[in-house]
Short mmCIF file of C-alpha atoms in Angstrom, two decimals:
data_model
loop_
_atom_site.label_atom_id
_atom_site.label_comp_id
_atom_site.label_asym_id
_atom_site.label_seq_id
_atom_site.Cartn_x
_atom_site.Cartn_y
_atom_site.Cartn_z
CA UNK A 1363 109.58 111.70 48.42
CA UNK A 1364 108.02 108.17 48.93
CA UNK A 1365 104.78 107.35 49.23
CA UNK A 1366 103.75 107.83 52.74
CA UNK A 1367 100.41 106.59 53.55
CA UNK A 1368 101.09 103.18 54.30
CA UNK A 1369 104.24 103.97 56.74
CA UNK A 1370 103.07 104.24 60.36
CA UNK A 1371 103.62 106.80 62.73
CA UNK A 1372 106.12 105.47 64.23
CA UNK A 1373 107.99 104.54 60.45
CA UNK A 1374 107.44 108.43 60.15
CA UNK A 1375 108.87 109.60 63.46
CA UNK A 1376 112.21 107.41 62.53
CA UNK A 1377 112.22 109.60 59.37
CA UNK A 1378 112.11 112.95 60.96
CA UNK A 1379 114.75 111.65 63.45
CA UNK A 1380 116.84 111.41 60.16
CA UNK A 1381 115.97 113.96 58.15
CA UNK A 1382 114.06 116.98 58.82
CA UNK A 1383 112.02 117.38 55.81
CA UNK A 1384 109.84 114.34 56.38
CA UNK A 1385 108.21 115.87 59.37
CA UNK A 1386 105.79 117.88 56.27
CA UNK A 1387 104.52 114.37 56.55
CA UNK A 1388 103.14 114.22 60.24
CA UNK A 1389 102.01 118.10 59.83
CA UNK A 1390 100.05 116.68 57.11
CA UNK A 1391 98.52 113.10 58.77
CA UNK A 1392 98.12 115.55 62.27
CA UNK A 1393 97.32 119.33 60.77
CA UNK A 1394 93.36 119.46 60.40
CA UNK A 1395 92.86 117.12 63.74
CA UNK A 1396 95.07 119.47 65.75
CA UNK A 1397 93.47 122.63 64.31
CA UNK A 1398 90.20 121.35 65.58
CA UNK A 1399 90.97 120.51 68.48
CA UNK A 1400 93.03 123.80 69.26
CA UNK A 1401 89.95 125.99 68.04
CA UNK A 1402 88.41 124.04 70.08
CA UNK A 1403 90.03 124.54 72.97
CA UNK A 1404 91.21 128.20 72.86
CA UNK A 1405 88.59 129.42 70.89
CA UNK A 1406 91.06 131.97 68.79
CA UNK A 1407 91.01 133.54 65.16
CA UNK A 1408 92.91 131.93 62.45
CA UNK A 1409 96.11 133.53 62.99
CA UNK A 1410 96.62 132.67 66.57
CA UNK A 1411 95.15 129.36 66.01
CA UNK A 1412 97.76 129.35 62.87
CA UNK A 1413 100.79 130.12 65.53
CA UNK A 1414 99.88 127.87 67.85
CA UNK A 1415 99.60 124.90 65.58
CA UNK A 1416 103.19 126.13 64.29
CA UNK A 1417 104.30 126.38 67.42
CA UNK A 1418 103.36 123.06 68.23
CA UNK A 1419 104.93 121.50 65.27
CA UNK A 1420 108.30 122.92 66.35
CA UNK A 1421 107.80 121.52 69.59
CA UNK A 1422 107.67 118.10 68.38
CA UNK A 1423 109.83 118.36 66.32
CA UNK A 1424 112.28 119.50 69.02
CA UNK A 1425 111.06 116.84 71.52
CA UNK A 1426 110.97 114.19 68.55
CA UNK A 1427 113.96 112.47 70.38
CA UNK A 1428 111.82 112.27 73.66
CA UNK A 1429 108.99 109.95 72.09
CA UNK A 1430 108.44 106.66 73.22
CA UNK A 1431 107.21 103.82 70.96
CA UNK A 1432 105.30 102.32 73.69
CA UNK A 1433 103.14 105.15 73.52
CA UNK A 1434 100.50 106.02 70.95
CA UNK A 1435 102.19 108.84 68.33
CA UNK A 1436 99.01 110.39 68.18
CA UNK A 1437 98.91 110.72 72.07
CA UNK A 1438 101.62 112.02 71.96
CA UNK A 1439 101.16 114.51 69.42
CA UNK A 1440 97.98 116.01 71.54
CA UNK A 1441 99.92 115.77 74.83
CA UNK A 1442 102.20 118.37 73.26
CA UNK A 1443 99.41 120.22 72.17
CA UNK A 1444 97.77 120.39 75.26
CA UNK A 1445 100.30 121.24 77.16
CA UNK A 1446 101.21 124.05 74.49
CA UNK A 1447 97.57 125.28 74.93
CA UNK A 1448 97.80 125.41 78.82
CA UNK A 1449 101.09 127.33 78.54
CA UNK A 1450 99.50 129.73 76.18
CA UNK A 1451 95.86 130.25 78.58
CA UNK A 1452 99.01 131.19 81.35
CA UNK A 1453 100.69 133.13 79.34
CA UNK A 1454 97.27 134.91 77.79
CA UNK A 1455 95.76 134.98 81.06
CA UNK A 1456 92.54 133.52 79.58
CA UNK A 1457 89.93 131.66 81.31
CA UNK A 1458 89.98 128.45 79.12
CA UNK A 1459 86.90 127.62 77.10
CA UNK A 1460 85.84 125.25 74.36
CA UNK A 1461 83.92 125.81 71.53
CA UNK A 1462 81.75 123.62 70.28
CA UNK A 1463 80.64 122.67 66.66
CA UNK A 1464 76.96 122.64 65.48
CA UNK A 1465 77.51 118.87 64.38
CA UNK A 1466 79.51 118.07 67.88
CA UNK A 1467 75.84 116.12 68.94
CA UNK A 1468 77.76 112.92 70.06
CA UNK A 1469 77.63 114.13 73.85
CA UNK A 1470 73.86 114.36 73.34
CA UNK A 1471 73.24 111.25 72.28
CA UNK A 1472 75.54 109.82 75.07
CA UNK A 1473 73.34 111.45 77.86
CA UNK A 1474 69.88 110.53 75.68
CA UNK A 1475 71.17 107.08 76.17
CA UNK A 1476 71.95 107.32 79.61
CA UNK A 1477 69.32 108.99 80.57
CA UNK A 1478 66.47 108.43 78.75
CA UNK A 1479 64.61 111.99 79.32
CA UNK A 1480 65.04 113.33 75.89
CA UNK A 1481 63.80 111.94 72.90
CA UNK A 1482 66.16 111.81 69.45
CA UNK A 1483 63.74 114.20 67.71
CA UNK A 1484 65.81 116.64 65.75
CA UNK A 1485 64.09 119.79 67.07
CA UNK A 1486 64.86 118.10 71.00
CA UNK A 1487 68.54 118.09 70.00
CA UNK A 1488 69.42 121.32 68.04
CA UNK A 1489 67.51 122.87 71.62
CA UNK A 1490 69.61 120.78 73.89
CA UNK A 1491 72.78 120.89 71.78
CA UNK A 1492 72.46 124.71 72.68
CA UNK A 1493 71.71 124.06 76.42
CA UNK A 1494 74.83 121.56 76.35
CA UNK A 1495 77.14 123.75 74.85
CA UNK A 1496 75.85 126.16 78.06
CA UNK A 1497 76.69 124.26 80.85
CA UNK A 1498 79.52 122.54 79.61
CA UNK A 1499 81.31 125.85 79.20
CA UNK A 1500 80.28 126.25 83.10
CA UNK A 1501 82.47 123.30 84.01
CA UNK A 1502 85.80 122.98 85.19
CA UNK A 1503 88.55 122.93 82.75
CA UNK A 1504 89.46 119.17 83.78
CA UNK A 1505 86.05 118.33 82.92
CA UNK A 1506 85.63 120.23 79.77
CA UNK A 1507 88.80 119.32 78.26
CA UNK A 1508 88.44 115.54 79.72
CA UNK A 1509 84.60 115.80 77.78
CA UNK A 1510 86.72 117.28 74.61
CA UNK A 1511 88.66 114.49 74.23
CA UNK A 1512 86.22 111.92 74.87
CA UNK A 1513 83.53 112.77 72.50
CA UNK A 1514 84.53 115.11 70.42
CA UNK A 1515 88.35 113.79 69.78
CA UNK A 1516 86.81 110.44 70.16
CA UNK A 1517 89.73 109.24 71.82
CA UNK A 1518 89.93 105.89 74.28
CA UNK A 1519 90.57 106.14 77.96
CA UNK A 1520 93.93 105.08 77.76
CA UNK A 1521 94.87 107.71 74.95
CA UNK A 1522 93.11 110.17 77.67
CA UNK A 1523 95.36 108.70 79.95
CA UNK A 1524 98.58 109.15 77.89
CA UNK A 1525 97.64 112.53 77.21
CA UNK A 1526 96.78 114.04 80.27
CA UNK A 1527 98.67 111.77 81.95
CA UNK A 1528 96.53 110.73 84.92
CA UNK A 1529 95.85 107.02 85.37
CA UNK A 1530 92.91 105.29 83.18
CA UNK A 1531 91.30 104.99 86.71
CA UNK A 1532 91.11 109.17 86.90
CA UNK A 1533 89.86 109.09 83.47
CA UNK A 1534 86.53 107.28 83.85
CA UNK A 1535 85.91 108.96 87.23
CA UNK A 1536 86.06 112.30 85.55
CA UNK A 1537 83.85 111.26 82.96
CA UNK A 1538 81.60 110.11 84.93
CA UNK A 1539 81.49 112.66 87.04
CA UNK A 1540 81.03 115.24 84.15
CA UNK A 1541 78.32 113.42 82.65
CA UNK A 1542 76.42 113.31 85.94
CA UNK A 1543 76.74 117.52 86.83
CA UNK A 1544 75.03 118.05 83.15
CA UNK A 1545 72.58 115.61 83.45
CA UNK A 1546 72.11 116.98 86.41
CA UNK A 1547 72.20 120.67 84.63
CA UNK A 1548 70.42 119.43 81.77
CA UNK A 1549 67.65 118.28 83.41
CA UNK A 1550 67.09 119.41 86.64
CA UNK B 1044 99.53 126.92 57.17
CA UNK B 1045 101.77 125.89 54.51
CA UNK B 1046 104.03 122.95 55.68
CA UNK B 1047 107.04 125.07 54.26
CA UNK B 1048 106.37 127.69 56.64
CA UNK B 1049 107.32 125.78 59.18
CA UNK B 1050 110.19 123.72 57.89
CA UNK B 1051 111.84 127.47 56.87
CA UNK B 1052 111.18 128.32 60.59
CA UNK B 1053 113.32 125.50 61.54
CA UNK B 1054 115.77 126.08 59.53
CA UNK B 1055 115.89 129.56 59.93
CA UNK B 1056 115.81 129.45 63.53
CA UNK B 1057 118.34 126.45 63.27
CA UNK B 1058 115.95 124.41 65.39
CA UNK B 1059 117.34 120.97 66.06
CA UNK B 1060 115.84 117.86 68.13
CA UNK B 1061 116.89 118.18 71.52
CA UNK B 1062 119.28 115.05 71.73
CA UNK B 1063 117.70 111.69 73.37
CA UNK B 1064 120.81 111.99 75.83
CA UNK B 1065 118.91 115.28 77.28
CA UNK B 1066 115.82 112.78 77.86
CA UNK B 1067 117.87 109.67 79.23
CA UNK B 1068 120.04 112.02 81.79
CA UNK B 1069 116.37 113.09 82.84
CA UNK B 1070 114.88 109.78 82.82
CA UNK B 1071 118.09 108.12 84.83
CA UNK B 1072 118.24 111.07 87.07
CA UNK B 1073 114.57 110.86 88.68
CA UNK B 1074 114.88 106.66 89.10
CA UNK B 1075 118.67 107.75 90.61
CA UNK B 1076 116.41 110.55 92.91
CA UNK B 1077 114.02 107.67 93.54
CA UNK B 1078 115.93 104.96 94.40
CA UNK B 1079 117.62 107.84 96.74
CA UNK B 1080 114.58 108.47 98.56
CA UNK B 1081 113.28 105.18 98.69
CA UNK B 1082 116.69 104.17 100.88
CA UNK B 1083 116.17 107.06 102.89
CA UNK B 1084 112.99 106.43 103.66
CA UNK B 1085 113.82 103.15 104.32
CA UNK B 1086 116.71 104.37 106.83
CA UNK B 1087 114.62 106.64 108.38
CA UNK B 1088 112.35 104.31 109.25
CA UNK B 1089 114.62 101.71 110.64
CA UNK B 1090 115.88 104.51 112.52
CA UNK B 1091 112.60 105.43 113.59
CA UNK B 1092 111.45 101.87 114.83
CA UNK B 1093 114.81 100.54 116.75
CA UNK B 1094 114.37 104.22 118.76
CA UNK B 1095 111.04 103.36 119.58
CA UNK B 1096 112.11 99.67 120.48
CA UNK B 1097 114.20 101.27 122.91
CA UNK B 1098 111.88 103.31 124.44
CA UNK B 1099 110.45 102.27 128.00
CA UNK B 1100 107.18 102.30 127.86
CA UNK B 1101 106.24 100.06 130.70
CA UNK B 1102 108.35 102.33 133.05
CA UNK B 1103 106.71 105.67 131.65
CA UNK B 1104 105.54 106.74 135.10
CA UNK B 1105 108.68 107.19 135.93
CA UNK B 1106 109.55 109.51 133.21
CA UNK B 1107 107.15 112.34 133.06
CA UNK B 1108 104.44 113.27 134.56
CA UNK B 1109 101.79 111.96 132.03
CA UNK B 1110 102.03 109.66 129.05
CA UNK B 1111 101.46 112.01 126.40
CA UNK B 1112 104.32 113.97 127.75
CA UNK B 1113 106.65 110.62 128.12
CA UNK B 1114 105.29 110.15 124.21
CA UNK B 1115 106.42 113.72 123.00
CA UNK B 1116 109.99 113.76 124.95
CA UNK B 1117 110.37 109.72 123.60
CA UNK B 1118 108.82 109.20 120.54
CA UNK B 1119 111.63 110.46 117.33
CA UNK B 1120 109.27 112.51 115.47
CA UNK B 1121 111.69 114.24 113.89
CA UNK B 1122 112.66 110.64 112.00
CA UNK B 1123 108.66 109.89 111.62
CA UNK B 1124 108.43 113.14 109.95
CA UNK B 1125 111.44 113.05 107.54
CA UNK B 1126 109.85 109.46 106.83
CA UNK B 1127 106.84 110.97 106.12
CA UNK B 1128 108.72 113.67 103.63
CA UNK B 1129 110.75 110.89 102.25
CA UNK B 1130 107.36 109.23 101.12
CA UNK B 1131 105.63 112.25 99.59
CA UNK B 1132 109.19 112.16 97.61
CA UNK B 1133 109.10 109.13 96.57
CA UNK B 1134 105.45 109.83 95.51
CA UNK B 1135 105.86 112.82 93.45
CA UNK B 1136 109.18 111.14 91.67
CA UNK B 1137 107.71 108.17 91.08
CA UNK B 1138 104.68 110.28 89.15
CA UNK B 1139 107.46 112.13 87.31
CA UNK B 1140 108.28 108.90 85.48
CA UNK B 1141 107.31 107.98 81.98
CA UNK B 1142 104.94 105.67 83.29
CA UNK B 1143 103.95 106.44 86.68
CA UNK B 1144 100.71 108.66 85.41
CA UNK B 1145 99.02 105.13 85.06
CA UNK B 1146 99.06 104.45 88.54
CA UNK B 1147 96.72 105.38 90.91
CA UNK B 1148 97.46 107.65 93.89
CA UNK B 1149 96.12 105.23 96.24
CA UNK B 1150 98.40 102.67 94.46
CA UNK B 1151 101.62 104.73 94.20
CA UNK B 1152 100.85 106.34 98.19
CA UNK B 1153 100.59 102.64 99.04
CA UNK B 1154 103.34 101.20 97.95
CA UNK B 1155 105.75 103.68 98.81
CA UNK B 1156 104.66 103.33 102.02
CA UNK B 1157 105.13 99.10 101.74
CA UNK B 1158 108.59 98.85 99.66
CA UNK B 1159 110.14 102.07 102.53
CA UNK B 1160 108.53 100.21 105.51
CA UNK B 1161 110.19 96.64 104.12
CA UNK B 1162 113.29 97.84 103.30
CA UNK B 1163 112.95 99.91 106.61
CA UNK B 1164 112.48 96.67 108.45
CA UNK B 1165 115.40 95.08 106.52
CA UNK B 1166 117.85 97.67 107.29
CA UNK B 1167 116.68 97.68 110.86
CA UNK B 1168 117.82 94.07 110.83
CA UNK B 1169 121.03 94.51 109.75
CA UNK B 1170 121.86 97.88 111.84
CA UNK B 1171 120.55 96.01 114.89
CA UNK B 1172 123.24 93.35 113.97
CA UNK B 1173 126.02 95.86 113.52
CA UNK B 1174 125.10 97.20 117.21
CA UNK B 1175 126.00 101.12 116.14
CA UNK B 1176 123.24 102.45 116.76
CA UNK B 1177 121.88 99.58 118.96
CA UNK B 1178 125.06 101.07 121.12
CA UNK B 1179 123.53 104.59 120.81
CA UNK B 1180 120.03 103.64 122.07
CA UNK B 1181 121.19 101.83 124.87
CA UNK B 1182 123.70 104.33 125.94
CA UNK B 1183 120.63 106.86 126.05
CA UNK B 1184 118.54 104.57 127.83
CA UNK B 1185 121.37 104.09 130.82
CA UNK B 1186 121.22 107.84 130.71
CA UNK B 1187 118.11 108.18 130.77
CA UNK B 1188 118.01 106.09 134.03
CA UNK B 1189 120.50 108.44 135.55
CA UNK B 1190 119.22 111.33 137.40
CA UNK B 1191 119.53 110.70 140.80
CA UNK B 1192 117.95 113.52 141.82
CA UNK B 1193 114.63 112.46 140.46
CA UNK B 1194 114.70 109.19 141.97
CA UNK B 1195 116.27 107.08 139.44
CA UNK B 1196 120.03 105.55 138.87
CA UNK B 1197 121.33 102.79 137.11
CA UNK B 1198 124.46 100.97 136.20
CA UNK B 1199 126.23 97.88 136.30
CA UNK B 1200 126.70 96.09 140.02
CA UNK B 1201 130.30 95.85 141.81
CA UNK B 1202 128.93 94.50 145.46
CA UNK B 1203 126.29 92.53 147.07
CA UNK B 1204 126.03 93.65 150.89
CA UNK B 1205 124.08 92.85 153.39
CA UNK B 1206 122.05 95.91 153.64
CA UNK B 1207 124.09 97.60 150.44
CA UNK B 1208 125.15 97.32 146.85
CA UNK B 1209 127.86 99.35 145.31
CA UNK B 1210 127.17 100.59 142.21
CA UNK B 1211 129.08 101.72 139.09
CA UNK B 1212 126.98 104.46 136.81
CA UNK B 1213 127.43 105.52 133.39
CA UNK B 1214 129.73 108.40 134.84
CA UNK B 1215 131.71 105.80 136.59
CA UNK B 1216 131.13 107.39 139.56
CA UNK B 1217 130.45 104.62 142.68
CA UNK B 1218 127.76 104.74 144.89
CA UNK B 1219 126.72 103.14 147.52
CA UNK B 1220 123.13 102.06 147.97
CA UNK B 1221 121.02 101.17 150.71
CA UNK B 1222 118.86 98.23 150.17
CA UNK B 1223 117.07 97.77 153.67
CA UNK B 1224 114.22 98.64 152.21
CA UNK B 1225 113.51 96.58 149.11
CA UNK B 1226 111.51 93.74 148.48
CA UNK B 1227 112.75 90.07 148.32
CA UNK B 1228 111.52 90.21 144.27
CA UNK B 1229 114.46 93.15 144.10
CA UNK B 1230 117.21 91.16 145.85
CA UNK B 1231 116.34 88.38 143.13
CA UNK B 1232 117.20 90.42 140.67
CA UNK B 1233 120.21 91.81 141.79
CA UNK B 1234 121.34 88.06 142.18
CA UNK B 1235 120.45 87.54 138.29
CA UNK B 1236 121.17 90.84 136.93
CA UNK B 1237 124.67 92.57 136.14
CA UNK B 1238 122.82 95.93 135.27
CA UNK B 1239 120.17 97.54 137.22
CA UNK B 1240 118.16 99.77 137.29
CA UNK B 1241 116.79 101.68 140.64
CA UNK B 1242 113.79 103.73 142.05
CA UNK B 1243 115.12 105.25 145.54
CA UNK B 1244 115.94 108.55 146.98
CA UNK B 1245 119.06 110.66 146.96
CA UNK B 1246 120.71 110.82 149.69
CA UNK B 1247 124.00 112.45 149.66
CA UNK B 1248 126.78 112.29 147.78
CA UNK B 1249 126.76 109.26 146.07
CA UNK B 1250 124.79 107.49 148.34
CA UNK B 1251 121.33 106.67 147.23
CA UNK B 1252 118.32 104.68 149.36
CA UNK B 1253 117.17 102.04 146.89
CA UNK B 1254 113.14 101.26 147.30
CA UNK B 1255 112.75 99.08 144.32
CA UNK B 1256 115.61 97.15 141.99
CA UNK B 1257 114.69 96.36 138.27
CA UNK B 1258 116.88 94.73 135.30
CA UNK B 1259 118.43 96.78 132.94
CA UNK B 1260 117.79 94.93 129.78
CA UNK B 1261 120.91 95.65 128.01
CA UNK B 1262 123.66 94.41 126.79
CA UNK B 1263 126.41 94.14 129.66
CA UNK B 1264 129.57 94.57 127.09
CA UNK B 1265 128.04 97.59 125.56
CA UNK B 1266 127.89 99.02 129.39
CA UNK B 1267 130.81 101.83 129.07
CA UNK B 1268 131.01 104.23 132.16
CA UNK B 1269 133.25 107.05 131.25
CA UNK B 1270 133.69 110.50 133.19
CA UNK B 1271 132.42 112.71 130.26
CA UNK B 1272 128.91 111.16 129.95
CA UNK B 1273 126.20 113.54 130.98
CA UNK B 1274 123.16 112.50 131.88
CA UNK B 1275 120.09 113.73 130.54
CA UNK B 1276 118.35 116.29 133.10
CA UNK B 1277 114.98 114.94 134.52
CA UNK B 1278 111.70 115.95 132.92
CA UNK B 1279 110.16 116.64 136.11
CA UNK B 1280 112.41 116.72 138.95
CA UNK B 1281 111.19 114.95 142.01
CA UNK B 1282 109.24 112.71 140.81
CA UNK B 1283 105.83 112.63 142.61
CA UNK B 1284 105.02 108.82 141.60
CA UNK B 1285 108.65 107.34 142.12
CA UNK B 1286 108.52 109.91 145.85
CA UNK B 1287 105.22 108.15 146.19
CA UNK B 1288 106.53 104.55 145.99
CA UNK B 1289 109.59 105.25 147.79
CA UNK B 1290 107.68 106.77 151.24
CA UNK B 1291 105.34 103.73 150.76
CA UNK B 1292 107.69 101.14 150.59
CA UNK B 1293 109.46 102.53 153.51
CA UNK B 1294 106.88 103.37 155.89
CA UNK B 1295 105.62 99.58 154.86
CA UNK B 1296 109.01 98.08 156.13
#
């Protein structure tokens, strides 16, 4: 095989389209992001998280023919993946939930900023990381999984946008609107 | 996960890449859809507003017996509502494409509602030009001006008597009318006016008591009287308003 860390995504996708093989090289560039984010987001044990990422895989690999350059592969990618994890909360019949990492303090320091009532003293955060990861699990699943992808996927408004395709216009209101009912939450 | 793992599920399941004619049919058949709705909408509305051109407001009182009841017999709503339908099609269809996620509702609602309602008003044009269904909405307005028995008759005008007219309705059926007791505005427009219009009593057999004489603003060479038009049956039969004007305008003379 060539050396593949200088090709793009979109170099790579015209690979798969021509031989199967090369699609080892997006499960590699894509594997540990979309494991996070699907432990994230369903909250399983290895082995289901293991069948859903392979699962996924397949998918775009099937729908490889159906991507559009003018979009960002890695939207893409985790617009598959969310719509593989929605299918499977239906088909599970599971309430869906994130889970959140002890270092996942981004959020924190986004509502510190914004709101100025708690200090950045470590003990202040490891308490309110714990209160966080509360009431976020209280929200909706638009908000949580809108959150997710925001600070924890660190991904841009219009990536949002391409991924759970609702305008960039949706995107901001949501997070807004988020961040306000845990502030709110936080510290009422 | 070993990357293997899943390449031997491929092959083993003999998964291949759905082709990219699967997508285009897809893609080409929701603009196809689209453009679909978006000139039915468009029809539908034209439809909707040359009906309600033709509609006679001003004479409403003559109609039914309030205006909300003139509105509900007059108004197409069956057009305004599969306008309506046509737009939350053209909506939904229009989010279905690979773009249309990035638009707003407010901005996709909108404009649906614009490009139907201008293409709406275009096609409106060019029916009204082909006279169709122009023909249509005049033919029920002369009908709807013909039910003698509720005060009302119409048609084109043969004679000019003294104290009479003979008339020529949309059944071809002749009547004749006594004018002795309409006003000198009335014989004006009988003078200026090959179709009329007329709020009277029923007399007999085709021979009706005219109390007031109006135009009938339509087009004289779409005027075709033939034996198997039926006229619409009144609302409200015996019309207390037109019953009204009549006993006041003769009393008066």
């Amino acid at each position: 095989m060539h050396d593949i860390t200088d090709k793009t995504d979109n170099d790579l996708v015209a690979l798969v389209r021509q031989n199967p093989e090369a699609l080892t090289h997006i499960i590699d560039r894509y594997r540990t992001k979309l494991e996070r984010y699907i432990t994230r987001r369903t909250n399983v044990n290895n082995h289901d998280r293991e069948d859903i990422l392979q699962d996924v895989f397949i998918k775009i690999y099937r729908n490889i023919n159906d991507y559009d350059n003018s979009l960002i592969f890695s939207s893409w990618v985790y617009r598959i993946t969310y719509n593989h994890i929605v299918d499977w909360h239906r088909k599970n019949k599971k309430h869906i939930s994130i889970s959140l990492d002890d270092d996942e303090s981004k959020l924190i320091h986004v509502l510190q900023d914004e709101s100025g009532v708690l200090d950045s003293q470590e003990q202040h955060d490891q308490e309110a990381l714990g209160l966080i990861k509360k009431e976020i699990q209280k929200l909706s699943p638009d908000y949580q999984e809108i959150l997710m992808l925001k600070f924890f996927e660190d991904k841009s408004y219009e990536e949002i946008s391409d991924i759970l395709k609702i305008s960039t216009n949706s995107v901001g209101v949501k997070i807004n609107r988020a961040k306000k009912i845990l502030k709110e939450k936080i510290y009422a | 996960m070993h990357n293997d793992h899943i390449l031997q599920k491929i092959k083993e399941g003999n998964v291949k890449p759905i082709s990219r004619n699967v997508f285009r049919f897809r893609k080409v058949s929701i603009w196809f859809l689209l453009a679909v709705s978006t000139m039915f909408g468009a029809y539908a509305f034209a439809f909707f507003f040359l009906r309600t051109l033709y509609i006679d407001f001003d004479n409403w009182h003559y109609f039914a017996s309030s205006y909300n009841q003139f509105l509900v017999y007059n108004i197409p709503i069956i057009w305004l509502c599969l306008f309506g339908l046509s737009i939350l099609l053209i909506f939904y269809l229009f989010k279905k494409t690979n773009r249309g996620y990035k638009y707003s509702i407010v901005f996709v609602g909108a404009s649906s509602l614009i490009v139907s309602f201008i293409l709406g008003l275009a096609l409106s044009k060019v029916m009204a030009q082909r006279g169709t269904v122009i023909a249509q909405f005049e033919n029920e307005r002369i009908i709807s001006w013909t039910n003698p028995e509720s005060g009302r008759l119409s048609g084109e005008v043969l004679f000019i008597g003294d104290q009479y007219i003979l008339l020529r309705d949309i059944k071809d059926d002749v009547w004749n009318i006594n004018t002795t007791y309409v006003l000198d505005n009335s014989r004006e427009v009988l003078l200026n006016s090959p179709l009329i219009s007329i709020i009277g009593k029923y007399d007999y057999e085709n021979n009706f008591t005219a109390c007031q004489i109006m135009p009938l603003h339509i087009d004289k060479l779409r005027f075709r009287p033939d034996p198997s038009n039926r006229p619409r049956l009144g609302i409200a039969k015996g019309n207390k308003f037109v019953d009204d004007i009549c006993d006041f305008v003769i009393n008066e003379r």
